[in-house]
PDB file of C-alpha atoms in Angstrom:
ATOM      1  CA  UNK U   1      37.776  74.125 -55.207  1.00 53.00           C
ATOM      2  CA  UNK U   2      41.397  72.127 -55.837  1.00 76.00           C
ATOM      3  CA  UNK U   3      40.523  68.863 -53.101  1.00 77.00           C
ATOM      4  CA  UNK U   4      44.234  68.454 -52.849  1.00 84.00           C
ATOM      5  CA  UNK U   5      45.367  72.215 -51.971  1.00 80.00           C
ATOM      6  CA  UNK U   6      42.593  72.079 -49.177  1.00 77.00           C
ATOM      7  CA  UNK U   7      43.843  68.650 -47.830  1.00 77.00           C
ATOM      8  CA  UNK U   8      47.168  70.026 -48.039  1.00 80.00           C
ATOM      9  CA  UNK U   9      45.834  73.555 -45.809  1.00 80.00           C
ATOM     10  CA  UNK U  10      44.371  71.298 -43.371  1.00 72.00           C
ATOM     11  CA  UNK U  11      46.788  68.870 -42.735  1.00 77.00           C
ATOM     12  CA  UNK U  12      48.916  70.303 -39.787  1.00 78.00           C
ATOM     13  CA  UNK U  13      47.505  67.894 -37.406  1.00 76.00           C
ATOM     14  CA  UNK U  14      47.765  64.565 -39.657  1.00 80.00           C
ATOM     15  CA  UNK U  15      51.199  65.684 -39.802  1.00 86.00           C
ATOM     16  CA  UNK U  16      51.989  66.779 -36.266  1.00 85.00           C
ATOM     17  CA  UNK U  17      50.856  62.979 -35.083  1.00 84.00           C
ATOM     18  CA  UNK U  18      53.248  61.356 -38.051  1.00 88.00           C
ATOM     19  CA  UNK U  19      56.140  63.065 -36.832  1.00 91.00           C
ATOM     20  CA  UNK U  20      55.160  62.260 -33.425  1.00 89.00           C
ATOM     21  CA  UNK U  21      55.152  58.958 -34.117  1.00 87.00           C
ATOM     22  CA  UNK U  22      58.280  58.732 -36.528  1.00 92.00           C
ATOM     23  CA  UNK U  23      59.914  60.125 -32.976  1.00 91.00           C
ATOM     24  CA  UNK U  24      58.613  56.982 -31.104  1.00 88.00           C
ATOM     25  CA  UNK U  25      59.507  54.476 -33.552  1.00 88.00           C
ATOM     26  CA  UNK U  26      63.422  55.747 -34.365  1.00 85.00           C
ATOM     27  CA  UNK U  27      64.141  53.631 -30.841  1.00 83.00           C
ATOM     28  CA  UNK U  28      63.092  50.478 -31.812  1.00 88.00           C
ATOM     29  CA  UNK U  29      63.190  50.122 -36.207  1.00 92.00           C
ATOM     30  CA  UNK U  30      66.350  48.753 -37.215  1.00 93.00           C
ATOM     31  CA  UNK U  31      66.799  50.107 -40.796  1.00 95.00           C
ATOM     32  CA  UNK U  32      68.411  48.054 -43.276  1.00 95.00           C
ATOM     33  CA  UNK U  33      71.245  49.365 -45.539  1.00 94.00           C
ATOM     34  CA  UNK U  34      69.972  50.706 -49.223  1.00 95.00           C
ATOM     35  CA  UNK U  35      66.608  49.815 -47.843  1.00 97.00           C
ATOM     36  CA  UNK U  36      63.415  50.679 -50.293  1.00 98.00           C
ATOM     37  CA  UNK U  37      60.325  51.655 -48.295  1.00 98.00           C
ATOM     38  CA  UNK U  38      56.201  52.344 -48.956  1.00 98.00           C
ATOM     39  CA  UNK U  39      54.438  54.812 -47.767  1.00 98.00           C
ATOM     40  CA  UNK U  40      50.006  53.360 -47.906  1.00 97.00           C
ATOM     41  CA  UNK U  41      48.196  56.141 -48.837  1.00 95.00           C
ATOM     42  CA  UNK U  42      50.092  58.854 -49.196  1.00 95.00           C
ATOM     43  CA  UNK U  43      47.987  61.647 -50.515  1.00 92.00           C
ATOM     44  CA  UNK U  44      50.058  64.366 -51.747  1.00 94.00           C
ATOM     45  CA  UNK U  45      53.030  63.153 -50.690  1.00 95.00           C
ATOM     46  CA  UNK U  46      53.890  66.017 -47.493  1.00 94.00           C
ATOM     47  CA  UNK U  47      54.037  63.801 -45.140  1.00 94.00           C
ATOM     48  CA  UNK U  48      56.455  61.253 -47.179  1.00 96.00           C
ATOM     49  CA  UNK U  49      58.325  64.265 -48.364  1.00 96.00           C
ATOM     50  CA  UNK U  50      58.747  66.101 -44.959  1.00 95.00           C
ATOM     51  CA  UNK U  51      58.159  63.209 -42.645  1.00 95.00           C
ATOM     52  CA  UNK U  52      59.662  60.310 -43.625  1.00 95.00           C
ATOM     53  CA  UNK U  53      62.186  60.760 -45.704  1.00 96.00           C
ATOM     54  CA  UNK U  54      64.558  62.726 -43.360  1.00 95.00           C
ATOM     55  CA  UNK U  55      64.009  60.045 -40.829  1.00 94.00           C
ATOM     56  CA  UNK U  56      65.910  57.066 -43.118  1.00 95.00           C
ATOM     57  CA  UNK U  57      69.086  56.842 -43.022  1.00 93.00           C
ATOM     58  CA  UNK U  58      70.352  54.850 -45.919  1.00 90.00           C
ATOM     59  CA  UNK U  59      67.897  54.597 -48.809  1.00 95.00           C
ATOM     60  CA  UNK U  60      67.495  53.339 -52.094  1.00 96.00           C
ATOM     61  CA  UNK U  61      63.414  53.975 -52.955  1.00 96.00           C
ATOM     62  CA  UNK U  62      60.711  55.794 -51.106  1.00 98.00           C
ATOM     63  CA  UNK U  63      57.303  54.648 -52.959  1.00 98.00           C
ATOM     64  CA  UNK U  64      54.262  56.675 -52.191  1.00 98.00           C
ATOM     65  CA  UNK U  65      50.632  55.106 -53.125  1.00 98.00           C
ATOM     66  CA  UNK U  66      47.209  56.364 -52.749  1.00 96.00           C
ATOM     67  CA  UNK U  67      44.129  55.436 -54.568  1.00 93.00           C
ATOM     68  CA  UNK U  68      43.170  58.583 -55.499  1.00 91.00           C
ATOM     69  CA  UNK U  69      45.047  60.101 -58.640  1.00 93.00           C
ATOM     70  CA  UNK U  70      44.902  63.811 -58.234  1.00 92.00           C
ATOM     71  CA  UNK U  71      46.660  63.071 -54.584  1.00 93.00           C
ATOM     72  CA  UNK U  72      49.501  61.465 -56.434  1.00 97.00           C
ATOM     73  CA  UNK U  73      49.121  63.631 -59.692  1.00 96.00           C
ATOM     74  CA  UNK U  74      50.203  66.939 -57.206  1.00 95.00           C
ATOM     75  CA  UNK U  75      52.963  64.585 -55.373  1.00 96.00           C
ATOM     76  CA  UNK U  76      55.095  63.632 -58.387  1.00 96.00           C
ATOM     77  CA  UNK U  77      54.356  67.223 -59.347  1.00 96.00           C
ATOM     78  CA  UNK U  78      55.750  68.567 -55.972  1.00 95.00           C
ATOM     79  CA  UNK U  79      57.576  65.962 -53.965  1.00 95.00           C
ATOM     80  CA  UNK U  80      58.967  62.950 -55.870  1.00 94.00           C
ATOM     81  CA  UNK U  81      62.698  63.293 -55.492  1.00 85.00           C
ATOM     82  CA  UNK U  82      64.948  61.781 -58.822  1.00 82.00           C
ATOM     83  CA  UNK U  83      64.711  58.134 -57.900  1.00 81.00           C
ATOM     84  CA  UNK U  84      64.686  58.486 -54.109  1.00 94.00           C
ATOM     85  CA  UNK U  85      61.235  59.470 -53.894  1.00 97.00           C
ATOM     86  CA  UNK U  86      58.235  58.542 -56.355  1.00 96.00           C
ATOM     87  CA  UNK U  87      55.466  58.174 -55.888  1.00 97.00           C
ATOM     88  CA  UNK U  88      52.400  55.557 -57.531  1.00 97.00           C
ATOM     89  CA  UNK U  89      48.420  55.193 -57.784  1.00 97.00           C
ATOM     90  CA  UNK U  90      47.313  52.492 -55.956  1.00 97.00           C
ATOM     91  CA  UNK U  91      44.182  50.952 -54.319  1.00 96.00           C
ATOM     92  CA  UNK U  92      45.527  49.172 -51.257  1.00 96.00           C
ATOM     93  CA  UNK U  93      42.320  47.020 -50.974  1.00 94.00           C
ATOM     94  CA  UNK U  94      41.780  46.180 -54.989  1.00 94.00           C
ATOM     95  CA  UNK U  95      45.404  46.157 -56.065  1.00 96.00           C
ATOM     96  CA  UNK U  96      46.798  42.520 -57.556  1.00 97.00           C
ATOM     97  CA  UNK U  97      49.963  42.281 -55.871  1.00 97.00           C
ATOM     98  CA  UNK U  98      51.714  39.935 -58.071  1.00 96.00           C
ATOM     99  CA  UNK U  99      51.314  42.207 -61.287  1.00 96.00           C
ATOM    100  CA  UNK U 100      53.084  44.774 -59.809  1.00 96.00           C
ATOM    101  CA  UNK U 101      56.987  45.413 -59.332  1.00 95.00           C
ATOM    102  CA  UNK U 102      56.333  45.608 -55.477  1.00 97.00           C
ATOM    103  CA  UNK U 103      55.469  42.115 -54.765  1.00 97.00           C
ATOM    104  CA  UNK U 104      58.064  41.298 -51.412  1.00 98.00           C
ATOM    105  CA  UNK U 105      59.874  44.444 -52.452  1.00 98.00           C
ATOM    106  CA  UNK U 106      59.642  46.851 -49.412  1.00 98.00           C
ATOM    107  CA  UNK U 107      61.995  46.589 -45.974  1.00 98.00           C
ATOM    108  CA  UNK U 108      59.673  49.269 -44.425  1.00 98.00           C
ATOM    109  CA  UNK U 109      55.827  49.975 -44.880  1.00 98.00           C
ATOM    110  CA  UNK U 110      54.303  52.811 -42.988  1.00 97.00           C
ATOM    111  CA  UNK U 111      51.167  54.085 -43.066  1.00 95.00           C
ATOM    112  CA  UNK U 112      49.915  57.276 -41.182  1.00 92.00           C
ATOM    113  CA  UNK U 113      46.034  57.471 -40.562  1.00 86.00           C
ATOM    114  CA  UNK U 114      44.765  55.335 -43.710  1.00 87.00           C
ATOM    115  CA  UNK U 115      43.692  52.562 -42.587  1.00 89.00           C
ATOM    116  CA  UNK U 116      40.806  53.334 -40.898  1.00 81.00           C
ATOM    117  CA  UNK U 117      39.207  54.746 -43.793  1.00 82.00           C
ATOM    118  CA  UNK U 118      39.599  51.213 -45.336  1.00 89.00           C
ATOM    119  CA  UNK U 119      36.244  48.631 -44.149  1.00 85.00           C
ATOM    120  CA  UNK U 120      38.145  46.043 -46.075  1.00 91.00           C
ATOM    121  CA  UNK U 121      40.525  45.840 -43.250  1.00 90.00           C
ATOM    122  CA  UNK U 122      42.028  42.336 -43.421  1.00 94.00           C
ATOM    123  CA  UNK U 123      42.263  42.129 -47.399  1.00 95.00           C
ATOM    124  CA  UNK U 124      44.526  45.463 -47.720  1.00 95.00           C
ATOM    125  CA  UNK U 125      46.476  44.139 -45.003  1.00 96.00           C
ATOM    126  CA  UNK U 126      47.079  40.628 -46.680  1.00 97.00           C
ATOM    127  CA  UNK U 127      47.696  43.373 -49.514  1.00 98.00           C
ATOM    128  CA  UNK U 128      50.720  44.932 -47.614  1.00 98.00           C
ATOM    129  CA  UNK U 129      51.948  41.923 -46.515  1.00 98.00           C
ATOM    130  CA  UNK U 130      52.586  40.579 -49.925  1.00 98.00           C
ATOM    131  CA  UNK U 131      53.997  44.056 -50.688  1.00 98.00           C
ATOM    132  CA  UNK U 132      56.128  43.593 -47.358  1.00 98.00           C
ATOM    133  CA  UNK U 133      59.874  41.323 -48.233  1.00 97.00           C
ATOM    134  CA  UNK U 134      60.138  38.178 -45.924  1.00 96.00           C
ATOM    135  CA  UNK U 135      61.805  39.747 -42.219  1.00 94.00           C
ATOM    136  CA  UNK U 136      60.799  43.369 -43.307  1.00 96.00           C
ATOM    137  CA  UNK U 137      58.666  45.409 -40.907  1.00 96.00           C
ATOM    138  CA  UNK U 138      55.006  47.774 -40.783  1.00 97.00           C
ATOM    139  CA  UNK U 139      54.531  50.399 -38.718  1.00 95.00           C
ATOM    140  CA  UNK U 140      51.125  52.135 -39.324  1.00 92.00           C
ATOM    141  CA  UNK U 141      49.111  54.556 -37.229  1.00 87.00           C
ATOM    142  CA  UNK U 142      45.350  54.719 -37.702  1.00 81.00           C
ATOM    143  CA  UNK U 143      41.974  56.095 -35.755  1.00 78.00           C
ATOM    144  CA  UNK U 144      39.931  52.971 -34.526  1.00 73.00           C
ATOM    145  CA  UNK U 145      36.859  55.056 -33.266  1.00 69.00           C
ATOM    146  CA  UNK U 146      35.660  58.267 -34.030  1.00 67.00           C
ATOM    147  CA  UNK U 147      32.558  59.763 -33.621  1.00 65.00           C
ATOM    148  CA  UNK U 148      32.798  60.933 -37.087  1.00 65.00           C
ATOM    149  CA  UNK U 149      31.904  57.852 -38.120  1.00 66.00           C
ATOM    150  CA  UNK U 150      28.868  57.434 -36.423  1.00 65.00           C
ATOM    151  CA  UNK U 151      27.643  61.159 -37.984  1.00 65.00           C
ATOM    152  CA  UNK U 152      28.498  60.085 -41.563  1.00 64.00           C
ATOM    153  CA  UNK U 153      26.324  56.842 -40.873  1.00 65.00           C
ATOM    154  CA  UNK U 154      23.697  59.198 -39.666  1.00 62.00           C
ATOM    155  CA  UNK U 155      23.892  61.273 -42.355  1.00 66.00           C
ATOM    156  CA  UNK U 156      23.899  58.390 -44.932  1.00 66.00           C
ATOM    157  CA  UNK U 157      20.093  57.779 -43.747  1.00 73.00           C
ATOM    158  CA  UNK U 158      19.244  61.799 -44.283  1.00 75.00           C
ATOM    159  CA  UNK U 159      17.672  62.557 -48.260  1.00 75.00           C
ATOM    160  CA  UNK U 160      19.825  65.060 -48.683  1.00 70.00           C
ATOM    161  CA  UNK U 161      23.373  63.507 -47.957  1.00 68.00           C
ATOM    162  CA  UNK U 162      22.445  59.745 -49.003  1.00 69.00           C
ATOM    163  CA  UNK U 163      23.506  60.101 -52.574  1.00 69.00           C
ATOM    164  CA  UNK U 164      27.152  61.441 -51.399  1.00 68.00           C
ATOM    165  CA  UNK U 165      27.720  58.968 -48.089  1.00 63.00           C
ATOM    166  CA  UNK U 166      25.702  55.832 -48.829  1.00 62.00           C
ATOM    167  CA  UNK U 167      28.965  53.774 -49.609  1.00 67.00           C
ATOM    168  CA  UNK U 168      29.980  54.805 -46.013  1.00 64.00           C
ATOM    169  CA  UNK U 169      30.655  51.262 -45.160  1.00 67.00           C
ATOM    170  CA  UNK U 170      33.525  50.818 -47.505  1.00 69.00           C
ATOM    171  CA  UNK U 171      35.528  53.525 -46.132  1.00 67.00           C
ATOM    172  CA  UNK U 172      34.519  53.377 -42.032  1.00 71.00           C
ATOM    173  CA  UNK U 173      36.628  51.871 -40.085  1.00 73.00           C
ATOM    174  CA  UNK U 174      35.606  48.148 -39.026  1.00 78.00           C
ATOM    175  CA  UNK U 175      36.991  49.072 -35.039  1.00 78.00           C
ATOM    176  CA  UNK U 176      34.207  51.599 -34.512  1.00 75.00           C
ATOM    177  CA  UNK U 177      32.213  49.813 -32.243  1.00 78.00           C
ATOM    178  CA  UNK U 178      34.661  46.821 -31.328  1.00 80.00           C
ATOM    179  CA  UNK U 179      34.633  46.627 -27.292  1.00 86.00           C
ATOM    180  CA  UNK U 180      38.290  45.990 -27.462  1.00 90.00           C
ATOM    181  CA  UNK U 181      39.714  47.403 -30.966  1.00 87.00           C
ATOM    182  CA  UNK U 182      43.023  46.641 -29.840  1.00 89.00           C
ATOM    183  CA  UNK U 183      42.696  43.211 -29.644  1.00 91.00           C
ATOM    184  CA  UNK U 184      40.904  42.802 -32.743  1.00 91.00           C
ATOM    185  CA  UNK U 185      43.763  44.793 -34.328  1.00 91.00           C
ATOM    186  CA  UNK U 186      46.383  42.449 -33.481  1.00 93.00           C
ATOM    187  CA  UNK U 187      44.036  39.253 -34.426  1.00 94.00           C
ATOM    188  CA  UNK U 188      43.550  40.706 -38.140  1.00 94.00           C
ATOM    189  CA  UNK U 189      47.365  41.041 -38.399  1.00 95.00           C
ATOM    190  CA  UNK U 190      48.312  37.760 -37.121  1.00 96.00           C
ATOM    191  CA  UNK U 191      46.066  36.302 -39.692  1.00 95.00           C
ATOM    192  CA  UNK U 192      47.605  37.725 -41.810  1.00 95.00           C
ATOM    193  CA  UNK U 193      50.512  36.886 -41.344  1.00 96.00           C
ATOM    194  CA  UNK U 194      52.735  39.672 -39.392  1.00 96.00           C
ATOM    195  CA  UNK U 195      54.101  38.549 -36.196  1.00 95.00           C
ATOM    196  CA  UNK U 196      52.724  41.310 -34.055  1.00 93.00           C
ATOM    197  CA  UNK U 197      55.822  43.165 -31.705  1.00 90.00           C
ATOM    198  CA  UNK U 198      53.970  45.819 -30.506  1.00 87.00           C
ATOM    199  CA  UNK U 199      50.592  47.914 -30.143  1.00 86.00           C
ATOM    200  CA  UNK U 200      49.317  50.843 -28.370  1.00 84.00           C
ATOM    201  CA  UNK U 201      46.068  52.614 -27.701  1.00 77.00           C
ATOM    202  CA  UNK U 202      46.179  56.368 -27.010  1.00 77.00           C
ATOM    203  CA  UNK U 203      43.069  58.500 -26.317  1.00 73.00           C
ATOM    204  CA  UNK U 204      42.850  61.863 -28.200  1.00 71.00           C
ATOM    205  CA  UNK U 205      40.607  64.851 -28.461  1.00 69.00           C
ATOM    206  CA  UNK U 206      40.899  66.613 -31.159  1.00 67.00           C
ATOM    207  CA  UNK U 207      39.232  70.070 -31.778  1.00 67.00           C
ATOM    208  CA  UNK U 208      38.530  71.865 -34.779  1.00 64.00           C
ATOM    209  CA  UNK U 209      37.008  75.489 -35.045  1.00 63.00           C
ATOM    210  CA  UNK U 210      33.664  75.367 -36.385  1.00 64.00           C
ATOM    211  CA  UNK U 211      34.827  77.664 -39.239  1.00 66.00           C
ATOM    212  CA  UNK U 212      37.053  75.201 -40.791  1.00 60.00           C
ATOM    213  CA  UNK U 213      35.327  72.142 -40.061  1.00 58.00           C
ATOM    214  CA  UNK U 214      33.909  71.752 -43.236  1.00 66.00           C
ATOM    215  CA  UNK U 215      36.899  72.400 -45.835  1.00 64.00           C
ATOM    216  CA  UNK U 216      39.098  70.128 -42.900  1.00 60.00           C
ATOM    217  CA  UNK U 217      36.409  67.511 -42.964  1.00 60.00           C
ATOM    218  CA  UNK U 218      35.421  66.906 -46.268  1.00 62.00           C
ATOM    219  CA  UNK U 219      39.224  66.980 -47.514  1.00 59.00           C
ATOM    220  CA  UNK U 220      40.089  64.510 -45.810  1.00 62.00           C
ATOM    221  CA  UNK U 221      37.194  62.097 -46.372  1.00 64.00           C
ATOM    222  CA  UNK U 222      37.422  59.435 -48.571  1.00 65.00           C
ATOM    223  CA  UNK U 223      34.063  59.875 -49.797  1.00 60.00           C
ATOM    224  CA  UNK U 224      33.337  61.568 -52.735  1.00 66.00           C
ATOM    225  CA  UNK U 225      31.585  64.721 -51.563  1.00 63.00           C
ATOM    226  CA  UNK U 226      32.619  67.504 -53.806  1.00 62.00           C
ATOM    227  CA  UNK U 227      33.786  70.751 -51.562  1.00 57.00           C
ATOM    228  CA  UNK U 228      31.417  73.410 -52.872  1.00 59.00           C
ATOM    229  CA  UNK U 229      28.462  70.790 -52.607  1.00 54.00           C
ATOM    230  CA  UNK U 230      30.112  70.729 -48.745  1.00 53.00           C
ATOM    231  CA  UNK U 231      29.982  74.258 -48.258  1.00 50.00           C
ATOM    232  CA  UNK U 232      26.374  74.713 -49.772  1.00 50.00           C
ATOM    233  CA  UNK U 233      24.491  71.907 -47.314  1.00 49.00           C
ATOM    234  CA  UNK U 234      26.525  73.738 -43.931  1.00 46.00           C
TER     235      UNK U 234
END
């Protein structure tokens, strides 16, 4: 089963919440004229496509990048835009900065529920920061604890799920049992480097019917659990 179409199924929620919070932040960005933005990790580009993009008013390049090549494969296939939209593989936490064209390039970086997939917290932010130009700005949204987390690490000490989870640590976020995430949120930034304007903490519940749990789930992992091997261990 296509990883990509099922992310793309299942993604009504991921996208609800970036709209959301595109809604919030019109009040307060200030976009620059012929301004060239990133969008960290993208997937298959929807959400830059559909979400983004109508939000800016005057721009010159919309760069998409996710790790994962079949995510960008499908976007380029079904969202890049002439030169207004494109979109790039690229591994926010391994990528050298300086050999790429993006090194202080971008007047906007956004990310939309990425970054908690990413254990190597500080080192892809240092990552966006260089990709960031001197006075630009980063708005990013991301899930700081989950109790998803804690099942995958319970399931990474199981014989039967080991061999697909027991890199979990790479890709859990490094919030999940911080006693005050937000805090350490805006310490890693300032670190950094960013001068930190404004955070926010927002409690959600989230439910999803048993009968889609899996396909939703596993889509939208990180971790490289094929979807039929998913379906098989239910």
């Amino acid at each position: 089963m296509d990883k990509t179409k099922v992310f793309l199924k299942y993604s009504l929620i991921a996208q609800r919440d970036a709209k959301d919070v595109m809604e919030k932040i019109q009040k307060t960005i200030q976009w620059k004229d012929n301004c060239t933005v990133l969008d960290v990790g993208c997937g298959p580009g929807n959400n830059t496509h559909d979400v983004l993009f109508p939000k800016i008013p005057k721009l010159k390049n919309l760069v998409g990048v996710d790790r994962l090549g079949d995510m960008i494969k499908y976007a380029n296939e079904n969202y890049r835009n002439g030169s207004s939209i494109d979109f790039k593989e690229m591994d926010i936490v391994n990528v050298n900065v300086s050999q790429t064209d993006y090194e202080n390039y971008f007047d906007h970086v956004f990310s939309f529920y990425c970054l908690h997939f990413i254990g190597e917290q500080e080192l892809a932010l240092k990552n966006i920061y260089k990709l960031t130009k001197p006075g630009g700005d980063f708005f990013f949204t991301c899930t700081v604890q989950c109790n998803l987390f804690e099942i995958v690490a319970y399931l990474a000490n199981t014989t039967i799920w080991n061999k697909y989870v027991r890199n979990h640590n790479k890709f859990t976020c490094p919030y999940q049992f911080s006693t005050d995430p937000k805090r350490d949120i805006q310490k890693v930034l300032q670190n950094v480097g960013f001068n930190v304007l404004h955070t926010s903490a927002e409690p959600k519940n989230i439910k999803i019917p048993l009968n889609i749990f899996t396909e939703m789930i596993v889509s939208h992992s990180p971790l490289d659990i094929p979807m039929d091997v998913a379906h098989q261990e239910e």
